[in-house]
CSV table of C-alpha atoms and ligand atoms in Angstrom, one decimal:
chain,number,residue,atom,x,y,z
A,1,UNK,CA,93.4,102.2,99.8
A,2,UNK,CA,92.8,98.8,98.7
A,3,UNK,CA,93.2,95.2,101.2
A,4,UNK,CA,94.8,92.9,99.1
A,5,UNK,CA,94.1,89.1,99.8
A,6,UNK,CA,96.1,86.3,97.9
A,7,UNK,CA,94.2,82.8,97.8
A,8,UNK,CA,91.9,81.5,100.2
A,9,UNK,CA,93.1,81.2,103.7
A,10,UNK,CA,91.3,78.9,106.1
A,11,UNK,CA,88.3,80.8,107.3
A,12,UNK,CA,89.2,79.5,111.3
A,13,UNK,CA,92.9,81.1,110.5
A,14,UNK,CA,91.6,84.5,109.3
A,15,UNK,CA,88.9,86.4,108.0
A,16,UNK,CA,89.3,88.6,104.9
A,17,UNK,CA,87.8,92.2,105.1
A,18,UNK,CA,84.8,92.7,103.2
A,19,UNK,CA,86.4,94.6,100.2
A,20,UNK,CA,89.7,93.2,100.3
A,21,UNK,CA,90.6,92.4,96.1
A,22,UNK,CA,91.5,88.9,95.2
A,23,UNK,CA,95.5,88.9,93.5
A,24,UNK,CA,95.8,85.1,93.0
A,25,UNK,CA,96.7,84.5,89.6
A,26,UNK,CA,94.7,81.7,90.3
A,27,UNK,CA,91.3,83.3,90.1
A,28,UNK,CA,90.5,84.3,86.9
A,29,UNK,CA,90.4,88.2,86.9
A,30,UNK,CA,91.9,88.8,90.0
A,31,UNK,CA,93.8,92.1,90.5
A,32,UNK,CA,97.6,91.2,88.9
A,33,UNK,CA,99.8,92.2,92.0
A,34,UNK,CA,102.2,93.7,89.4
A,35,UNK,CA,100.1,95.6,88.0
A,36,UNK,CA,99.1,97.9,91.7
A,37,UNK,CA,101.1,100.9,92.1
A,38,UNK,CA,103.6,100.2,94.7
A,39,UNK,CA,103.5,101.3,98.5
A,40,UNK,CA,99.7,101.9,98.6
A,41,UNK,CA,97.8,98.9,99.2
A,42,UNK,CA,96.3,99.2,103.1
A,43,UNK,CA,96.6,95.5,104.1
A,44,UNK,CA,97.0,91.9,103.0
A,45,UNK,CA,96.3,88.1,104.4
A,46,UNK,CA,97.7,85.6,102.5
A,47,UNK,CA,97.6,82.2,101.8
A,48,UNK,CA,101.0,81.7,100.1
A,49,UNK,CA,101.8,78.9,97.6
A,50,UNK,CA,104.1,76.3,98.8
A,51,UNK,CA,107.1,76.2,95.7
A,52,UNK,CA,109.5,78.0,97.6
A,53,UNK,CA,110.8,80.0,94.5
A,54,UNK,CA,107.2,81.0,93.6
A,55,UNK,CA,106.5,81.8,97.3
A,56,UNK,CA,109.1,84.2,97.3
A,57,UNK,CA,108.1,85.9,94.4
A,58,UNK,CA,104.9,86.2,95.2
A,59,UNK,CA,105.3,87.1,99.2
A,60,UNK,CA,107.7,89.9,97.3
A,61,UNK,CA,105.1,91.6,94.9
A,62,UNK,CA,102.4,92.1,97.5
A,63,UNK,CA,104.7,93.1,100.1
A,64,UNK,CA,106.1,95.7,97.3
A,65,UNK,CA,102.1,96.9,97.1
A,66,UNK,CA,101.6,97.3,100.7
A,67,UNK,CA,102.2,100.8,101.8
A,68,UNK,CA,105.1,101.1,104.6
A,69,UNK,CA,103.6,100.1,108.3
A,70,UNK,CA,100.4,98.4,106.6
A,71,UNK,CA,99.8,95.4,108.7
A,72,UNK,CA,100.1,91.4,106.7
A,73,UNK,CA,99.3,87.9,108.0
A,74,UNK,CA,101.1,85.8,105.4
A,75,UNK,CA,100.4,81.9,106.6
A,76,UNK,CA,101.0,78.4,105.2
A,77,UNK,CA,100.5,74.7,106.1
A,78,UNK,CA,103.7,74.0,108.3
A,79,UNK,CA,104.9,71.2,105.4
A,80,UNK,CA,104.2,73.5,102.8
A,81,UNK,CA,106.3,76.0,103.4
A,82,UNK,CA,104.3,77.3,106.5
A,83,UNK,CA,107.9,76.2,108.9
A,84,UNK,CA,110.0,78.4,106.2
A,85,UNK,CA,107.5,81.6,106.4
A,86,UNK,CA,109.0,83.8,109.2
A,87,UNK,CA,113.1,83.2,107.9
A,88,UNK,CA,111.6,84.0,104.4
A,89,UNK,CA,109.8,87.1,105.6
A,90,UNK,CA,112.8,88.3,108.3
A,91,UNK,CA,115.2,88.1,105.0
A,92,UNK,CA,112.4,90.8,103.1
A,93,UNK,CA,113.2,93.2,106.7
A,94,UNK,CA,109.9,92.3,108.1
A,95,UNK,CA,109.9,91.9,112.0
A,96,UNK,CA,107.4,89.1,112.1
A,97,UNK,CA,105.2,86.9,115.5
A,98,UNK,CA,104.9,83.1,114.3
A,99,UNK,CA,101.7,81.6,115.7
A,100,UNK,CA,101.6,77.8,115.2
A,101,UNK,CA,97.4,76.8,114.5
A,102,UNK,CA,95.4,73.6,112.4
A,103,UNK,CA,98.7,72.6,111.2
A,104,UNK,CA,99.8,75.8,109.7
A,105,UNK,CA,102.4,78.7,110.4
A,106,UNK,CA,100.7,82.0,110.5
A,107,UNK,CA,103.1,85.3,110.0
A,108,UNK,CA,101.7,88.8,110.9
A,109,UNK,CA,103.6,91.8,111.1
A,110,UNK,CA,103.9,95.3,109.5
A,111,UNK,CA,105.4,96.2,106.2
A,112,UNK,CA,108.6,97.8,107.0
A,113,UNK,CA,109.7,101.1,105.2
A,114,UNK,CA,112.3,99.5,103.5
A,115,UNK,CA,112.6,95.9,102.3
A,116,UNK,CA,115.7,93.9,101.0
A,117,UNK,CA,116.0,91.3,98.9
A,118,UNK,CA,112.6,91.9,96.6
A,119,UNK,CA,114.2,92.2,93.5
A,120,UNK,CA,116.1,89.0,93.6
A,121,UNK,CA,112.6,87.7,94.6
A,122,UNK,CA,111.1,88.7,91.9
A,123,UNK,CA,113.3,88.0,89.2
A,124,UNK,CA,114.3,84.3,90.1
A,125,UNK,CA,110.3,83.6,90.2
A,126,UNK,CA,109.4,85.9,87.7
A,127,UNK,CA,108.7,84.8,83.3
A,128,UNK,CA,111.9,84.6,82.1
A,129,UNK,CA,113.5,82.6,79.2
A,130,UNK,CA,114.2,79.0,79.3
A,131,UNK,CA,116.5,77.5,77.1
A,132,UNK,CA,115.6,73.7,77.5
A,133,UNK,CA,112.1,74.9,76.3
A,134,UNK,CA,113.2,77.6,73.7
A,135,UNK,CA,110.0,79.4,75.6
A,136,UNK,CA,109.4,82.2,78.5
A,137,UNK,CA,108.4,80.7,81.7
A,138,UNK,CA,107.8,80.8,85.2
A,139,UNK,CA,108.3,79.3,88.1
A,140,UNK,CA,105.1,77.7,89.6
A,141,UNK,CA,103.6,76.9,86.4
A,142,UNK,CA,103.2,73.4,85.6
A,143,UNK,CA,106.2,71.6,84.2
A,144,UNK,CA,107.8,75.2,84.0
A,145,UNK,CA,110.9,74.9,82.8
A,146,UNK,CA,110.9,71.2,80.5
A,147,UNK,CA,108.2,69.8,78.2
A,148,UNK,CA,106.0,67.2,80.2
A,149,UNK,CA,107.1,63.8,79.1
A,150,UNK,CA,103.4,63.1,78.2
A,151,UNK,CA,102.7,66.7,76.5
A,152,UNK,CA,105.8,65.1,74.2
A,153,UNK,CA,104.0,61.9,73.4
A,154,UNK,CA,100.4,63.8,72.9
A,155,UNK,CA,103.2,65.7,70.1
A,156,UNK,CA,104.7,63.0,69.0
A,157,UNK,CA,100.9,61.4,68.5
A,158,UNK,CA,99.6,64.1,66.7
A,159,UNK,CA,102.7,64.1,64.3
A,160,UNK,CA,102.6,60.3,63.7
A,161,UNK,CA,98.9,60.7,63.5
A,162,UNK,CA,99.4,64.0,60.7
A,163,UNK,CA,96.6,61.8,58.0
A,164,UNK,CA,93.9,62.6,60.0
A,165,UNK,CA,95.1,66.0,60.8
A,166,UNK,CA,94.2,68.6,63.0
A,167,UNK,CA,92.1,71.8,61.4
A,168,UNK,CA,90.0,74.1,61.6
A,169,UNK,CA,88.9,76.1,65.0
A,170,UNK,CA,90.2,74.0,68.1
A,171,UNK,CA,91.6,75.0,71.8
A,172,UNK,CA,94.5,73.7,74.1
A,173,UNK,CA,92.2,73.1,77.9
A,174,UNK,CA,95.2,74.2,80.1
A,175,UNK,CA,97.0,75.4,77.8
A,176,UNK,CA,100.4,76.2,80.4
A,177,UNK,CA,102.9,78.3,79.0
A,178,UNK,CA,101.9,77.1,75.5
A,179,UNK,CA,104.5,73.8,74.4
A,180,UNK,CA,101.1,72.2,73.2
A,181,UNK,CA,99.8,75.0,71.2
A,182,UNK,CA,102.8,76.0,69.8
A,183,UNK,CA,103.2,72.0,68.4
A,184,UNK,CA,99.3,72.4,67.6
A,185,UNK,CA,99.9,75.3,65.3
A,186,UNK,CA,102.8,73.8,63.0
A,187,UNK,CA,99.7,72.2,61.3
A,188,UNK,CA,98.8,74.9,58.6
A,189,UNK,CA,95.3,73.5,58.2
A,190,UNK,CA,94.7,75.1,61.9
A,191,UNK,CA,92.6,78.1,61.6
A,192,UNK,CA,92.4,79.1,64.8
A,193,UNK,CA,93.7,77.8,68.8
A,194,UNK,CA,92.1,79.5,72.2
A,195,UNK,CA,94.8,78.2,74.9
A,196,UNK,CA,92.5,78.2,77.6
A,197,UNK,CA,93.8,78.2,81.7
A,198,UNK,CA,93.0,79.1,85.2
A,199,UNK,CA,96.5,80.4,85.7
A,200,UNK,CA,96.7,84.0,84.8
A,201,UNK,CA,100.6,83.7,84.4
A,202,UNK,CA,100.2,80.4,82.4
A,203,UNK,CA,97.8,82.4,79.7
A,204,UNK,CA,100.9,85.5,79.7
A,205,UNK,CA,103.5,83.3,79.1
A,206,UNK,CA,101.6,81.3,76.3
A,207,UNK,CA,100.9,84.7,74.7
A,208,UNK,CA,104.9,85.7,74.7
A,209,UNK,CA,105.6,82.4,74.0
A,210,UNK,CA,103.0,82.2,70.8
A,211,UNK,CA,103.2,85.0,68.0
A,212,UNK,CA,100.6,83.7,65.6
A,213,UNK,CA,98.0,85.8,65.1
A,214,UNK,CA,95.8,82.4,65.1
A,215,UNK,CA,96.2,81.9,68.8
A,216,UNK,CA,94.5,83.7,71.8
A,217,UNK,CA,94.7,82.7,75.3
A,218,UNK,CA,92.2,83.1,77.8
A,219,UNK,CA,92.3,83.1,81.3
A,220,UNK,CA,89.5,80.6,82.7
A,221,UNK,CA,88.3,78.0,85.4
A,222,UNK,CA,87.2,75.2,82.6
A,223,UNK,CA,85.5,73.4,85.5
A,224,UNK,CA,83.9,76.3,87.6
A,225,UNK,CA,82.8,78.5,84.1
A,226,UNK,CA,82.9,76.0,81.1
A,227,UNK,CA,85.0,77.2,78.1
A,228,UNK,CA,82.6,79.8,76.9
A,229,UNK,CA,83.0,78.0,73.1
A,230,UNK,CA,81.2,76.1,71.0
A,231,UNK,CA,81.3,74.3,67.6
A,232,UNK,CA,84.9,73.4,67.7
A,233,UNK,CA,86.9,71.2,65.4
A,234,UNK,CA,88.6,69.8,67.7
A,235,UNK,CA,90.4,70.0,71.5
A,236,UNK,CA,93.5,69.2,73.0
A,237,UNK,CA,94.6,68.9,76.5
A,238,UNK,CA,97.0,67.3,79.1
A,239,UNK,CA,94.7,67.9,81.6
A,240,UNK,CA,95.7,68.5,85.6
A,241,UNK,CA,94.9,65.8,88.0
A,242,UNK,CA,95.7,68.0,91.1
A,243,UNK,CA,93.6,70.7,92.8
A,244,UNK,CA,95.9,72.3,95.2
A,245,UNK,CA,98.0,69.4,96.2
A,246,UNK,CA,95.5,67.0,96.0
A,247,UNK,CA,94.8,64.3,93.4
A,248,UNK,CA,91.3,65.4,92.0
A,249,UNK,CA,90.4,63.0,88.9
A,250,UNK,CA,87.3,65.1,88.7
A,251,UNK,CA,89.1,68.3,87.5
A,252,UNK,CA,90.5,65.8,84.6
A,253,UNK,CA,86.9,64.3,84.1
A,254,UNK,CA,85.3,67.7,84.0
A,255,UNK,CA,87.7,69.2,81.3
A,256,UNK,CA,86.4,66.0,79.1
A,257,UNK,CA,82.8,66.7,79.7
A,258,UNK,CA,83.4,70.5,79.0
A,259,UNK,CA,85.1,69.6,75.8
A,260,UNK,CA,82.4,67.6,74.9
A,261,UNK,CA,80.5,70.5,75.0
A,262,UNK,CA,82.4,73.2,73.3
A,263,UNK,CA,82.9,70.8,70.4
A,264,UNK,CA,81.0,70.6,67.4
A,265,UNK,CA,79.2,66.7,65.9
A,266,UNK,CA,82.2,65.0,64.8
A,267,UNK,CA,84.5,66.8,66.7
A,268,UNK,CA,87.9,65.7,68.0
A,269,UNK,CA,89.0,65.5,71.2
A,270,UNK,CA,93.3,64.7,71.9
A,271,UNK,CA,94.0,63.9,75.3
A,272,UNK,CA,96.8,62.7,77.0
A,273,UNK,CA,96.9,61.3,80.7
A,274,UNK,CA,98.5,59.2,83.4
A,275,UNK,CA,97.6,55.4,82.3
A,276,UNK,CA,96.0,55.3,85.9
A,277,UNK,CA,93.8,57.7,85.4
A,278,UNK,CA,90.0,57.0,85.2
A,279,UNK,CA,88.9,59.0,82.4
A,280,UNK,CA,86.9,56.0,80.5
A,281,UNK,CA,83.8,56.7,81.9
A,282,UNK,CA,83.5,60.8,81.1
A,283,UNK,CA,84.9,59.4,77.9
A,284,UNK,CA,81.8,57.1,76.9
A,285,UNK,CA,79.1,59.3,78.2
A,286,UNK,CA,80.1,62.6,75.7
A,287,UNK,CA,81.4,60.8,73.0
A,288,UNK,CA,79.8,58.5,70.5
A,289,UNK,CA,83.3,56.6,70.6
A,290,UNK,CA,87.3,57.1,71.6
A,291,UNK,CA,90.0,55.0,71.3
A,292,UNK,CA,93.3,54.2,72.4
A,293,UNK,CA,95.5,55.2,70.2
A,294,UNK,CA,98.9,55.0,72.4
A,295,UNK,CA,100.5,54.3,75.5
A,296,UNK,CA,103.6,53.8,76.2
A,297,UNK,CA,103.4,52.4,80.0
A,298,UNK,CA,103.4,55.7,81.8
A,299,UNK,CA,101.2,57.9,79.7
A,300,UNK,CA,97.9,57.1,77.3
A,301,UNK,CA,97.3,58.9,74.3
A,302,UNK,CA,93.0,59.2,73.5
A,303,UNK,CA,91.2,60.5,70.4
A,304,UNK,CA,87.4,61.0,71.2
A,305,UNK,CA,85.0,62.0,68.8
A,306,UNK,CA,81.5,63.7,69.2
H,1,SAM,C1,98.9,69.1,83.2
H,1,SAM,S1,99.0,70.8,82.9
H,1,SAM,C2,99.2,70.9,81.2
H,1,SAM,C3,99.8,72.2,80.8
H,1,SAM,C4,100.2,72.3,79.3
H,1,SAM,N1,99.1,72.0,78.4
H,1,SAM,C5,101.4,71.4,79.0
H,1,SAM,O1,101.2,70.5,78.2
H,1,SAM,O2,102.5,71.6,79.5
H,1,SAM,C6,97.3,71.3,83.2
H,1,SAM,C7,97.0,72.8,83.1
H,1,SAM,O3,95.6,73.0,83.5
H,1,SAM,C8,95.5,74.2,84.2
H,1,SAM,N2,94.3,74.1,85.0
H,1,SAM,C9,94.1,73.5,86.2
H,1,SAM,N3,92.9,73.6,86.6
H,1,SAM,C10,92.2,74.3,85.7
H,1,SAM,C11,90.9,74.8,85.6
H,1,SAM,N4,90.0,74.5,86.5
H,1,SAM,N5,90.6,75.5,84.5
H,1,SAM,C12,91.5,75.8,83.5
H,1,SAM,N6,92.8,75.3,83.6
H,1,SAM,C13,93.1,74.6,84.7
H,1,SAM,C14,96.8,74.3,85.0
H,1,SAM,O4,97.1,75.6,85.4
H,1,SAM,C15,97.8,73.7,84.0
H,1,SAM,O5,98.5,74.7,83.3
């Protein structure tokens, strides 16, 4: 019987057995919780996410895998959903203890033989069709259910821009549930897009969302693994400037250095970010030059080239 653990909880809040399988879909190839036959798994310890609607979705698939009377330790910081944990867990039927430690709220009990409420769960946080987007999507994901207002100008850019055209063999870095690809491929001269992302839902959603047989999507930690490609006409991105819940300007500055490298001499980089962020330096030490090419006070539109 497999031990499921989802994320990383703090190692002074609980120790993960040995051979307990990974089921974030934040760890590229991680077991898919969906994808376990139900009522088996032996145990989990989890680190749950702290959008409430993702929470619940996700606290409701791994419960579904854990075989009646398997024990769980389900914990959270207390502001990040940690002081919602044992109401959210008593609604599933679970008879819970609530320990208070290093700021968090830390939920153990034992999968109860019947649970209520895990469908509703699963389908409010599950991929499901958006109208505003004319896309699937899913809660949790980022911007999930509107087009980022800067995704829109990177569009907008790369429209106005059309004379100096994107095409040939390029890849979205982060590619979400796919707005910027699908854009990317209305240009016919585009021979092929890899959407790239460490969220294993993101890359599912972009391949429901994208029916072209010119577009893969791969599930991948740009910064931890590189993008495993090379030569590449070009690259677009919006890339994130949180880890967690943190700002983290490096996770922006390493996407730029990693498209550096996956591009080929000459290569175009299109990136979009907050005008506050710092990107000029990773900017002028993989590029031979990069302009401005638009900002509109809240959001700066960059081409690079190689
Ligand atoms: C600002 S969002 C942009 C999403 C999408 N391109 C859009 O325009 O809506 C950044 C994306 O990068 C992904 N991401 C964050 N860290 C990553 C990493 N280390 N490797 C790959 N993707 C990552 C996130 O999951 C998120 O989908």
């Amino acid at each position: 019987m497999i031990n499921l653990l989802y994320g990383f909880p703090h190692p002074d809040l609980a120790s993960p057995s040995a051979d307990a399988s990974q089921t974030s879909p934040l760890v590229p190839g991680a077991v898919r919780l969906a994808d376990l036959v139900p009522h088996r798994a032996a145990s989990l310890l989890m680190q749950a996410p702290a959008n409430s609607v993702e929470r619940l979705h996700e606290m409701a698939a791994a419960l579904t895998a854990l075989a009646p009377g398997a024990p769980f330790t389900i914990m959270a910081p207390k502001d990040r959903g940690g002081s919602r944990l044992a109401r959210e867990l008593t609604a599933f039927g679970c008879t819970v203890s609530d320990e208070a430690r290093r700021h968090h709220r830390i939920c153990t009990g034992e999968r109860p033989a019947v649970l209520t409420g895990v469908g509703e769960a699963l389908a409010a946080g599950g991929l499901q069709p958006v109208d505003a987007i004319f896309a699937f999507s899913q809660p949790g994901l980022f911007s999930w259910d509107r087009l980022d207002p800067g995704s829109e100008l990177l569009i907008e850019t790369l429209a106005a821009e059309a004379i100096r055209g994107l095409k040939g063999a390029g890849a979205d870095f982060g590619c979400g549930w796919g707005g910027l690809s699908r854009a990317v491929l209305e240009s016919p001269l585009v021979t092929s897009l890899t959407g790239l992302d460490v969220d294993g839902r993101a890359c599912e959603a972009a391949r429901t969302n994208i029916d072209d047989p010119r577009f893969s999507a791969i599930w991948r930690d740009l910064r931890a693994s590189g993008s495993g490609l090379t030569g590449l006409d070009f690259v677009v991105m919006n890339p994130p400037f949180h880890a967690v819940s943190r700002e983290d300007r490096g996770l922006g500055q390493a996407f730029i250095e990693q498209a550096a490298l996956s591009l080929r001499k000459g290569g175009r980089l299109w990136l979009v970010a907050n005008v506050h962020l710092p990107y000029e330096r990773a900017l002028d030490a993989g590029y031979a030059r990069w302009e401005l090419v638009e900002d509109d006070g809240a959001y700066k539109v960059i081409e690079a080239v190689k």
